[in-house]
Short mmCIF file of C-alpha atoms and ligand atoms in Angstrom, two decimals:
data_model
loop_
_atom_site.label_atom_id
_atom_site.label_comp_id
_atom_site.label_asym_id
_atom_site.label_seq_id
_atom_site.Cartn_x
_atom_site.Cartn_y
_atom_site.Cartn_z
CA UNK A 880 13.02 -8.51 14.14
CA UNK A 881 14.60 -9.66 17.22
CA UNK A 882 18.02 -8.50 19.03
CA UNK A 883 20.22 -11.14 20.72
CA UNK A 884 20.54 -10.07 24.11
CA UNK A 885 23.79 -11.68 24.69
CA UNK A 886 25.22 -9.59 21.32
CA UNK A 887 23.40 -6.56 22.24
CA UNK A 888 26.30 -3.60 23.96
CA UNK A 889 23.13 -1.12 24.95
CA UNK A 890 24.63 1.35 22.84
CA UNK A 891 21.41 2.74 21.56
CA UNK A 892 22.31 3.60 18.43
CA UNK A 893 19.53 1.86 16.59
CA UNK A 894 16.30 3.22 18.34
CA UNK A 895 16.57 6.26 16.30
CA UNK A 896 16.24 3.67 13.49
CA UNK A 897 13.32 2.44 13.92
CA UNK A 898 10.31 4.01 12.08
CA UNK A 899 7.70 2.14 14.47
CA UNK A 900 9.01 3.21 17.49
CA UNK A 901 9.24 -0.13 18.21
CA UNK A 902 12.71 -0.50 20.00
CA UNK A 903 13.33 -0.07 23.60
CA UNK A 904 16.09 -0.32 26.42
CA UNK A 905 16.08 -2.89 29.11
CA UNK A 906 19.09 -4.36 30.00
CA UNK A 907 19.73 -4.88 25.91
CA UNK A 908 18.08 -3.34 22.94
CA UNK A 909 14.45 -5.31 22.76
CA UNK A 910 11.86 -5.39 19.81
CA UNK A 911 8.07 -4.68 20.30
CA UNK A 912 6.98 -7.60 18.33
CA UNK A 913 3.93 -6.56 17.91
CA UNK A 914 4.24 -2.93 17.05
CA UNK A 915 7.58 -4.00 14.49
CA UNK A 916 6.64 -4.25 10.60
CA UNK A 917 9.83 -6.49 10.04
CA UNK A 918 10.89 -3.61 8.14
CA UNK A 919 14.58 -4.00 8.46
CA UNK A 920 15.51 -0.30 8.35
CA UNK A 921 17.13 -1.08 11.73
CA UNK A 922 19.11 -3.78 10.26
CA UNK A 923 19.60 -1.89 7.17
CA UNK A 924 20.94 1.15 8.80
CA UNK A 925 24.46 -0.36 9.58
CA UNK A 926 24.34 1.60 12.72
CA UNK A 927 25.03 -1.74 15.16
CA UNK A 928 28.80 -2.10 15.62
CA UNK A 929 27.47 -5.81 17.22
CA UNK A 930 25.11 -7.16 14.37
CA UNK A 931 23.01 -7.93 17.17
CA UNK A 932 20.09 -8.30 14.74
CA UNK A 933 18.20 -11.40 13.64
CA UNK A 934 15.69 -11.22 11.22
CA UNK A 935 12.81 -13.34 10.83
CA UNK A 936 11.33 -13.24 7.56
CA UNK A 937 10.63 -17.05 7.65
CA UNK A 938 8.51 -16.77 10.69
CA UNK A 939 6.87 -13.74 9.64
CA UNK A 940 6.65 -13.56 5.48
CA UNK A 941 3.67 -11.11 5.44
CA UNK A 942 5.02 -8.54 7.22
CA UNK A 943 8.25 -8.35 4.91
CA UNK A 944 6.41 -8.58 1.75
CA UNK A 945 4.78 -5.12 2.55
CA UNK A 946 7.66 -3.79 4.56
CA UNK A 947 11.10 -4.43 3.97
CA UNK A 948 11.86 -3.84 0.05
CA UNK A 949 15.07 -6.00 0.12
CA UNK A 950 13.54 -9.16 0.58
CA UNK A 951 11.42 -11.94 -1.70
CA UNK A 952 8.33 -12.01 -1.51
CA UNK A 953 5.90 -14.45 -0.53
CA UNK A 954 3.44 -13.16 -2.73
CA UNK A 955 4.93 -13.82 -5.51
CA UNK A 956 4.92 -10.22 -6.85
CA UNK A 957 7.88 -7.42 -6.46
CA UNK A 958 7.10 -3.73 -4.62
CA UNK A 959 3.86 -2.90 -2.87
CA UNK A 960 1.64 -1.51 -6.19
CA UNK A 961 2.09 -1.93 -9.96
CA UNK A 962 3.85 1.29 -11.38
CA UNK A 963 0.80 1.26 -14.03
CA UNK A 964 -1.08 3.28 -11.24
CA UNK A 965 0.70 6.00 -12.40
CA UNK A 966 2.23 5.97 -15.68
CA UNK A 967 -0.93 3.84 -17.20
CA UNK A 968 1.52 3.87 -21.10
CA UNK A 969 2.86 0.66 -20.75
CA UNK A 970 -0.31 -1.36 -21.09
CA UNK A 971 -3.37 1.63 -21.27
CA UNK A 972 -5.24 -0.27 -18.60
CA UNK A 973 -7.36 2.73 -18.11
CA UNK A 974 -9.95 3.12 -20.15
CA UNK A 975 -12.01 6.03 -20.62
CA UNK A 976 -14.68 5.67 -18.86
CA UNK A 977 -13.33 4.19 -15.88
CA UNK A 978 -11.35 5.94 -12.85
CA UNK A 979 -8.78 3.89 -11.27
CA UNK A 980 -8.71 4.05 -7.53
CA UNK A 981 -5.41 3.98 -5.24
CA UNK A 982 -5.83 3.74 -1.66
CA UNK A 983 -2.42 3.48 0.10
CA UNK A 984 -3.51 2.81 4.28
CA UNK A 985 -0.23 2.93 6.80
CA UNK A 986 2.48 5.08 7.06
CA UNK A 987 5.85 5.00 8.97
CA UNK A 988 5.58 6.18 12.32
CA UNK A 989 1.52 3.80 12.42
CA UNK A 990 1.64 1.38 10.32
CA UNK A 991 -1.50 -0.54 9.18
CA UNK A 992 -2.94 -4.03 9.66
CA UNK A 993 -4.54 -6.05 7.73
CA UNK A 994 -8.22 -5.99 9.60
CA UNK A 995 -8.41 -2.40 8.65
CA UNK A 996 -7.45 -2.77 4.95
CA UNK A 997 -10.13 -5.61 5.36
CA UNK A 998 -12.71 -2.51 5.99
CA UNK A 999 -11.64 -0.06 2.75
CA UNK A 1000 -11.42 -3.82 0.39
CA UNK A 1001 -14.69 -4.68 1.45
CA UNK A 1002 -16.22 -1.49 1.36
CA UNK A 1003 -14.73 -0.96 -2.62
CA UNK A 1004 -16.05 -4.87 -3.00
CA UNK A 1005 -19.73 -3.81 -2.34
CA UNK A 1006 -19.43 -0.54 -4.64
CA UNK A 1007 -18.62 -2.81 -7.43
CA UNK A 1008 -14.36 -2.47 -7.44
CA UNK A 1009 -12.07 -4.57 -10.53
CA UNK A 1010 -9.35 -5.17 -8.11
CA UNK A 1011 -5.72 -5.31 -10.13
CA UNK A 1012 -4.84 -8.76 -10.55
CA UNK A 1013 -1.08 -7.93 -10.02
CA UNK A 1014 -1.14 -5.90 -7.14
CA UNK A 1015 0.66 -7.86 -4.48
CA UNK A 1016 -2.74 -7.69 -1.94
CA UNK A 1017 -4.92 -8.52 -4.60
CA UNK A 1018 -2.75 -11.86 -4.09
CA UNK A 1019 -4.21 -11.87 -0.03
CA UNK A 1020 -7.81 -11.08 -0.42
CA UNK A 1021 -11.13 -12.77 -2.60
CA UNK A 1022 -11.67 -10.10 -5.35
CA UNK A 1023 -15.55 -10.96 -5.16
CA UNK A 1024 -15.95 -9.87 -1.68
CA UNK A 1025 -12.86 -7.79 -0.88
CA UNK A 1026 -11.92 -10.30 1.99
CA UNK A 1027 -8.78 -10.69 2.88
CA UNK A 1028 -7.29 -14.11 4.19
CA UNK A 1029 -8.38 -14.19 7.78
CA UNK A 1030 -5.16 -16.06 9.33
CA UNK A 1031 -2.87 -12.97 8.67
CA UNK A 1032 -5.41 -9.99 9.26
CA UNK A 1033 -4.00 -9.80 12.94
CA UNK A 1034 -0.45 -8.66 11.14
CA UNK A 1035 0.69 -5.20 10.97
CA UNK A 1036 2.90 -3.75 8.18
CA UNK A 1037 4.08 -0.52 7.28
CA UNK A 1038 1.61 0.07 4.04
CA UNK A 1039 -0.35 -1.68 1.61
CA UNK A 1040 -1.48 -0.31 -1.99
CA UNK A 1041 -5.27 -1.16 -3.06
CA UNK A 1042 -5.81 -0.73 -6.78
CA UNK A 1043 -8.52 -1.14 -8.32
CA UNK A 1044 -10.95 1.02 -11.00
CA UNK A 1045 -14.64 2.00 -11.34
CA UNK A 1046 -16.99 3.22 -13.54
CA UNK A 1047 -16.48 6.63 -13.88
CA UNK A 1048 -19.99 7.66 -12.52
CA UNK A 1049 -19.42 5.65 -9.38
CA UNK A 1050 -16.36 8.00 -8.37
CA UNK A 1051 -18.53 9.97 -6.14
CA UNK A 1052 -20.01 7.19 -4.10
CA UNK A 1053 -16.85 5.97 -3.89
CA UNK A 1054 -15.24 9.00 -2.12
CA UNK A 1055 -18.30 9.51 -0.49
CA UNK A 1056 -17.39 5.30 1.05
CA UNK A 1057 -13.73 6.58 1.97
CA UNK A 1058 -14.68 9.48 3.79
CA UNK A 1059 -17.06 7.39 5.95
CA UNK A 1060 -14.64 4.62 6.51
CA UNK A 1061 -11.94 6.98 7.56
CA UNK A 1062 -13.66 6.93 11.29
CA UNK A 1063 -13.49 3.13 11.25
CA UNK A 1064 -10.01 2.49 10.41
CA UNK A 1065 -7.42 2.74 13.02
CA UNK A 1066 -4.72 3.36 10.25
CA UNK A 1067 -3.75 6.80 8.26
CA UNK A 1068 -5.14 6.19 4.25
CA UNK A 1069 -4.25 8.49 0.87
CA UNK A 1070 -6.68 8.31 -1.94
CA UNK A 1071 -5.57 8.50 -5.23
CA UNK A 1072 -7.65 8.58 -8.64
CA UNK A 1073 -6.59 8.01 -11.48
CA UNK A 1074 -7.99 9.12 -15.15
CA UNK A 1075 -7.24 9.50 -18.52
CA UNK A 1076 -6.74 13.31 -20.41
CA UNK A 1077 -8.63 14.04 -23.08
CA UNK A 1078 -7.13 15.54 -26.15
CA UNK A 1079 -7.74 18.86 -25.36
CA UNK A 1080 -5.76 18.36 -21.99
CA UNK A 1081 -9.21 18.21 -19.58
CA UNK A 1082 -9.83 15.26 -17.27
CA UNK A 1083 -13.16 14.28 -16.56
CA UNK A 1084 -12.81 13.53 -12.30
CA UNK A 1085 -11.48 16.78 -12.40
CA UNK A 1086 -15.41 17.87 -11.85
CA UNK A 1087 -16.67 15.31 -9.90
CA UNK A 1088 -13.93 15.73 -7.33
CA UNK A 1089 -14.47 20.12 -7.12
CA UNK A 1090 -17.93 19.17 -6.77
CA UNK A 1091 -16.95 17.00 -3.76
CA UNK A 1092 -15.34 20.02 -2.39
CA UNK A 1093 -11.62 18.03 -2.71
CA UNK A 1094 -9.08 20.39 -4.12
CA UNK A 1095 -7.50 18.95 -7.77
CA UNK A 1096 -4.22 18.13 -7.95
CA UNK A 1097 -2.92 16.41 -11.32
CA UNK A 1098 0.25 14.07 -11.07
CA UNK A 1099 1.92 12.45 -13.88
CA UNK A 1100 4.31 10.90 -15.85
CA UNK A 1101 5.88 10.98 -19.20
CA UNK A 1102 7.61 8.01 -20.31
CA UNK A 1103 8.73 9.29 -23.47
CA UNK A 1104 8.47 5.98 -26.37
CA UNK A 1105 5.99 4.03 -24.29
CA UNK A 1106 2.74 4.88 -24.96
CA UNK A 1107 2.00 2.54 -27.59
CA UNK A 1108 -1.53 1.31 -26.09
CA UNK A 1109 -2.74 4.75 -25.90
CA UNK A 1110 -1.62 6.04 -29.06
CA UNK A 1111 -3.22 2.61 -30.75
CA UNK A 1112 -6.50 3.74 -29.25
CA UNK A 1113 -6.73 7.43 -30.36
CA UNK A 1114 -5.63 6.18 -33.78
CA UNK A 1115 -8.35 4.04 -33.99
CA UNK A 1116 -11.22 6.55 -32.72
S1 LIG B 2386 12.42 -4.16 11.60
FE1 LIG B 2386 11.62 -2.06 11.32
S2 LIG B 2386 9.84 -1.94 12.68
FE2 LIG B 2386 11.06 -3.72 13.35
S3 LIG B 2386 12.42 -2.98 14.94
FE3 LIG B 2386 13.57 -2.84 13.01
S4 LIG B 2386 13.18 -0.75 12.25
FE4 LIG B 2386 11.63 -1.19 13.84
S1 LIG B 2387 22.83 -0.89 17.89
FE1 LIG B 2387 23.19 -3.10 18.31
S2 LIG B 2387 24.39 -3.10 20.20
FE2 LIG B 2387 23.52 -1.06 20.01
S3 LIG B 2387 21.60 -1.15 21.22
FE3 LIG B 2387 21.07 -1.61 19.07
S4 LIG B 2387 21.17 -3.85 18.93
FE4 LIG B 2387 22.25 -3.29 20.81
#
């Protein structure tokens, strides 16, 4: 984002704005370039009575994709994450047997860039990850290696989702991996992981992550009429 300085009043009104802290005052309203996300919540916020504002999602594509929701994306794929992370009825990707894996680094207020979601998709690479072929990152990186393209890892953007699943049995390593990276990254992360209910109501990470000492939490959600793939598989067992 940049602000024309012969638009710009120095009202101030949009620093409040800015979830990156990224705007200052000199003689007009300037952007930190480097610490901006191309967010657009600035923009967005209606709060300039100068429109002042120029974006520049044509010189900088990567950071809108996983920052601004109101734009196209150059990955080719809407949002940050596929909403099967957490619903998992409209196709049953998860099988049982396998624990799906949600890593979310950057936050507003830090950001994250893409070197140090390099570290956590190389690190679930080499623990044997099935990265989600329409997650919009998945797009950016090598799934065999957990590389990500190396001429945008220098960008910053306000959060990325990893998804990707494991054998169930590999769920402890693979906290065990997190917790160890979490010194290495200069980025906040959230872990999510993801598993299927038994009949009888009980998840099996449920045990795996008490004995890890990580307290147990269960999210979900009901779509009511979709769960076609998972009522096709109990049927058939
Ligand atoms: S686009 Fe977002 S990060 Fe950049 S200056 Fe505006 S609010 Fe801040
Ligand atoms: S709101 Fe507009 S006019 Fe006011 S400081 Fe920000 S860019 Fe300048």
């Amino acid at each position: 984002m940049r602000i024309d300085p012969d638009v710009c009043i120095s009202c101030g009104n949009c620093i409040v704005w800015c979830p990156l802290g990224a705007i200052r005052m000199e003689d007009a309203a300037v952007v930190d370039r480097d610490a901006c996300v191309e967010c657009g919540a600035c923009r967005r916020a209606g709060v300039c009575p100068v429109d002042a504002f120029r974006t520049e999602s044509d010189e900088r594509p990567y950071r809108f994709a996983f920052s601004d929701p109101s734009v196209a994306k150059p990955t080719g794929i809407a949002g940050r994450g596929t909403e099967e992370m957490k619903t998992n009825d409209v196709t049953g990707r998860f099988k049982r047997g396998r624990v799906g894996i949600c890593i979310e680094p950057g936050r507003p207020g830090t950001g994250a860039r893409f070197y140090d979601i390099e570290k956590i998709t190389t690190t679930m690479a080499r623990l044997g990850a099935r990265f989600e072929p329409a997650n919009p990152l998945t797009t950016l990186m090598c799934v065999q290696t957990g590389k990500i393209r190396e001429d945008i890892l220098d960008e910053k953007v306000m959060s990325a989702v990893i998804e990707c699943d494991f054998p169930e049995p590999q769920l402890q390593k693979v906290i065990s991996a997190l917790d160890a990276i979490a010194d290495h990254v200069d980025c906040v992360f959230s872990v999510s992981c993801i598993g299927r209910a038994d009949t009888d109501g009980r998840v099996a990470l449920e045990h795996t992550l008490r004995g890890l000492g990580i307290a147990y939490y269960p999210n979900g959600k009901t779509n009511l009429g979709m769960g076609r793939p998972l009522a096709a598989e109990v049927d058939e067992q």
